[in-house]
Rosetta silent file (secondary structure, phi, psi, omega in degrees, C-alpha in Angstrom):
SEQUENCE: MSAECSSYLNADKVLVSGFSCPRTGGDARAVYCCGFQDVKYCCDDPHSFFPYEHSYMWWLSVGALVGLSIAAVVLFAFIITVCVLCYLFISTKPRSKLDTSLNLQM
SCORE:     score description
SCORE:     0.000 S_00000001
   1 L     0.000  162.074  164.015   -0.248   -0.130   -0.262 S_00000001
   2 L  -178.748  166.188 -165.461    0.911    3.255   -0.446 S_00000001
   3 L  -138.275  136.061  171.747   -0.225    6.760   -0.842 S_00000001
   4 E   -82.983  151.054 -155.327    0.969   10.104   -3.132 S_00000001
   5 L  -106.294  152.493  123.290    1.743   13.730   -1.709 S_00000001
   6 L  -128.059  177.499 -171.211    1.260   15.523   -4.069 S_00000001
   7 L   -50.531  140.388 -177.417    2.977   18.807   -4.929 S_00000001
   8 E  -138.366 -178.721 -171.000    2.776   22.492   -2.761 S_00000001
   9 E  -119.515  104.800  166.879    3.724   25.539   -2.096 S_00000001
  10 L   -81.237 -150.272 -167.647    5.504   25.717    1.751 S_00000001
  11 L   -64.934  -17.438 -160.364    5.257   28.231    3.969 S_00000001
  12 L   -92.443   23.339 -146.922    8.029   30.065    2.420 S_00000001
  13 L    40.569   45.946  163.432    5.936   29.705   -1.032 S_00000001
  14 L   -84.975  154.314  147.676    8.873   27.474   -2.772 S_00000001
  15 E   -78.730  115.982  166.882    7.490   24.501   -4.829 S_00000001
  16 E  -102.480  135.037  178.221    7.948   21.160   -3.329 S_00000001
  17 L   -68.408 -172.481 -171.177    7.617   18.363   -5.797 S_00000001
  18 L   -87.181  171.616  170.387    4.917   15.687   -4.906 S_00000001
  19 L  -165.982  173.752 -170.556    7.137   12.218   -3.585 S_00000001
  20 E  -118.462  105.555  149.376    5.159    8.507   -2.584 S_00000001
  21 L   -18.807  153.918  -64.218    4.298    7.136    0.886 S_00000001
  22 L   -46.110 -166.894 -158.762    6.676    5.412    2.442 S_00000001
  23 L  -138.647  113.209  167.821    9.586    7.234    1.172 S_00000001
  24 L   -42.786  123.525  168.731   13.148    5.401    0.281 S_00000001
  25 L    72.192   17.305  163.581   14.875    4.854    3.600 S_00000001
  26 L  -117.989 -152.664 -155.997   12.169    5.639    5.948 S_00000001
  27 L   -89.018  142.500 -172.096    9.657    3.786    8.417 S_00000001
  28 L   -94.753   -3.970  179.581    7.861    1.481    5.883 S_00000001
  29 L   -96.765   -2.998  155.684    4.879    1.806    8.095 S_00000001
  30 L   -82.127   84.964  149.677    4.289    5.487    6.909 S_00000001
  31 L   -94.237    2.832 -159.657    1.910    4.911    4.258 S_00000001
  32 L  -119.724  146.342  136.440   -0.669    7.986    4.580 S_00000001
  33 E   -79.726  145.518  162.007    0.264   11.552    3.214 S_00000001
  34 E  -139.049 -151.163 -163.915   -0.394   13.784    6.350 S_00000001
  35 E    84.365 -138.738  179.596    0.589   17.498    7.448 S_00000001
  36 L  -114.568 -119.133 -168.138   -1.746   20.693    5.694 S_00000001
  37 L  -138.741  -10.284  176.511   -1.262   21.645    2.413 S_00000001
  38 L   -91.611  -29.277  179.771    1.922   23.836    3.326 S_00000001
  39 L  -142.076  100.956  154.898    4.169   20.730    5.083 S_00000001
  40 E  -130.445  149.400  168.577    3.426   17.196    4.093 S_00000001
  41 E   175.473 -162.202 -120.506    4.530   14.094    4.717 S_00000001
  42 E   -95.456  150.863  168.061    4.521   10.244    5.078 S_00000001
  43 L   168.976  135.986  165.953    3.307    9.227    8.660 S_00000001
  44 L   -26.560   -1.374  167.882    1.116    6.464    9.945 S_00000001
  45 L  -141.933  130.733 -151.650   -2.453    7.415   10.205 S_00000001
  46 L   -55.633  -48.028  168.385   -4.762    7.604    7.799 S_00000001
  47 L   -74.820   40.776 -167.973   -6.611   11.047    9.562 S_00000001
  48 L  -112.670    6.117  157.447   -3.726   12.744    9.985 S_00000001
  49 E   -59.484  106.667  166.056   -4.525   15.223    6.934 S_00000001
  50 L   -96.947  116.270 -159.270   -5.641   18.663    7.416 S_00000001
  51 L   -83.706   27.011 -169.994   -7.095   20.424    3.829 S_00000001
  52 L  -143.740  157.207 -177.854   -5.654   23.618    5.482 S_00000001
  53 L   -57.856  152.260  168.488   -2.561   25.712    6.057 S_00000001
  54 L  -109.445   29.619  176.424   -0.548   25.205    8.596 S_00000001
  55 L   -86.338   13.868 -166.661   -0.301   28.417   10.455 S_00000001
  56 H   -72.231  -20.971 -162.647   -4.225   28.507   10.439 S_00000001
  57 H   -74.730  -44.619 -119.755   -3.257   25.254   13.233 S_00000001
  58 H  -113.179  -25.983  136.586   -0.940   28.242   14.962 S_00000001
  59 H   -38.034  -40.904 -171.876   -3.809   30.428   15.694 S_00000001
  60 H   -77.906  -60.983 -168.064   -6.111   27.880   16.723 S_00000001
  61 H   -76.210  -51.426  169.211   -3.488   27.629   19.302 S_00000001
  62 H   -49.286  -38.305 -153.583   -2.957   31.769   20.045 S_00000001
  63 H   -66.329  -45.490 -155.256   -6.559   31.257   20.132 S_00000001
  64 H   -86.415  -92.712 -150.116   -6.981   28.451   22.569 S_00000001
  65 H   -52.395  -29.020 -159.465   -4.050   30.039   25.067 S_00000001
  66 H   -74.167  -36.203 -155.454   -5.705   33.751   24.737 S_00000001
  67 H   -79.047  -37.202 -179.383   -9.588   32.215   25.863 S_00000001
  68 H   -79.356  -11.816  147.065   -7.385   30.162   29.144 S_00000001
  69 H   -62.042  -38.448  161.840   -5.861   33.039   29.876 S_00000001
  70 H   -69.866  -15.527  121.976   -8.653   35.017   30.315 S_00000001
  71 H   -12.906  -94.962 -155.507  -10.034   31.812   32.432 S_00000001
  72 H   -71.504   -2.582  170.010   -8.032   31.735   34.647 S_00000001
  73 H   -43.057  -76.806 -178.056   -7.642   35.402   35.464 S_00000001
  74 H   -26.537  -51.196  179.653  -11.450   35.292   35.692 S_00000001
  75 H   -80.283  -39.000  173.943  -10.771   32.005   38.835 S_00000001
  76 H   -69.217   10.547 -167.712   -8.029   33.716   40.072 S_00000001
  77 L  -113.891  -12.111  160.787  -10.253   36.891   40.642 S_00000001
  78 H   -52.210  -80.026 -168.692  -12.834   34.232   42.255 S_00000001
  79 H   -65.937   -9.229  175.957  -10.431   32.966   45.076 S_00000001
  80 H   -97.401  -58.270 -150.253   -9.155   36.111   45.768 S_00000001
  81 H   -68.880   -6.425 -177.235  -12.942   37.655   46.321 S_00000001
  82 L   -95.865  -75.281  163.830  -14.028   34.689   48.151 S_00000001
  83 H    14.385  -90.819 -175.380  -10.578   34.861   50.420 S_00000001
  84 H   -37.524  -49.445  158.414  -11.127   38.114   51.018 S_00000001
  85 H   -42.332  -62.047  155.069  -14.864   37.720   52.029 S_00000001
  86 H   -54.756  -57.263 -167.777  -14.055   34.654   54.234 S_00000001
  87 L   -91.560   48.933 -101.747  -11.571   37.112   56.142 S_00000001
  88 L   152.829  -55.915  166.670  -14.164   39.847   56.107 S_00000001
  89 L   -60.933  -57.257 -152.290  -16.665   37.359   58.225 S_00000001
  90 L   -66.123  -12.771  177.450  -14.604   36.379   60.184 S_00000001
  91 L   -96.727   -1.483  160.033  -12.550   39.851   61.218 S_00000001
  92 L  -153.327   46.255 -170.289  -16.080   41.231   62.511 S_00000001
  93 L  -104.249  105.374   91.345  -18.012   38.071   64.032 S_00000001
  94 L    71.913  131.496 -151.927  -18.425   39.663   67.823 S_00000001
  95 L   -93.687  -74.853  177.464  -15.538   38.478   69.672 S_00000001
  96 L   -55.905 -160.498 -177.164  -17.428   37.557   72.725 S_00000001
  97 L  -131.008  159.589 -158.161  -21.028   36.273   73.358 S_00000001
  98 L   -51.463  178.760  126.245  -23.598   39.050   74.094 S_00000001
  99 L   -62.470  158.317  105.575  -24.882   40.223   78.146 S_00000001
 100 L   -87.771   17.400 -179.922  -28.756   39.709   77.611 S_00000001
 101 L    50.150   47.509 -178.617  -28.968   40.774   80.936 S_00000001
 102 L  -128.573  119.141  150.975  -30.929   37.724   82.549 S_00000001
 103 L   -80.906  140.416 -148.302  -29.378   36.240   85.289 S_00000001
 104 L  -103.544   49.173 -161.721  -30.022   33.049   84.892 S_00000001
 105 L   -99.601 -164.345  169.851  -30.719   31.567   88.232 S_00000001
 106 L  -117.473    0.000    0.000  -32.765   28.144   90.242 S_00000001
């Protein structure tokens, strides 16, 4: 079994000629054409070709990092708020029992 990786323009806009998988001297199990439209290679997973450019994945990663950073800041602010409210609750409690002025006698 073999696959053909068609020619493509890499990220530097240089034409890379097509090749067959597995490549000569490469892993014999790498029979599938994998990668992106601008970066292709041979691998052993038939579902590893993505029909968009590699830079698209970079922007997905940046978006995920921004989202996770915002979530971390919100979580940190929530934890700080809870700690401050707990401290205020504990520090404003009366230290002694209230005197009801009732003498309980037998």
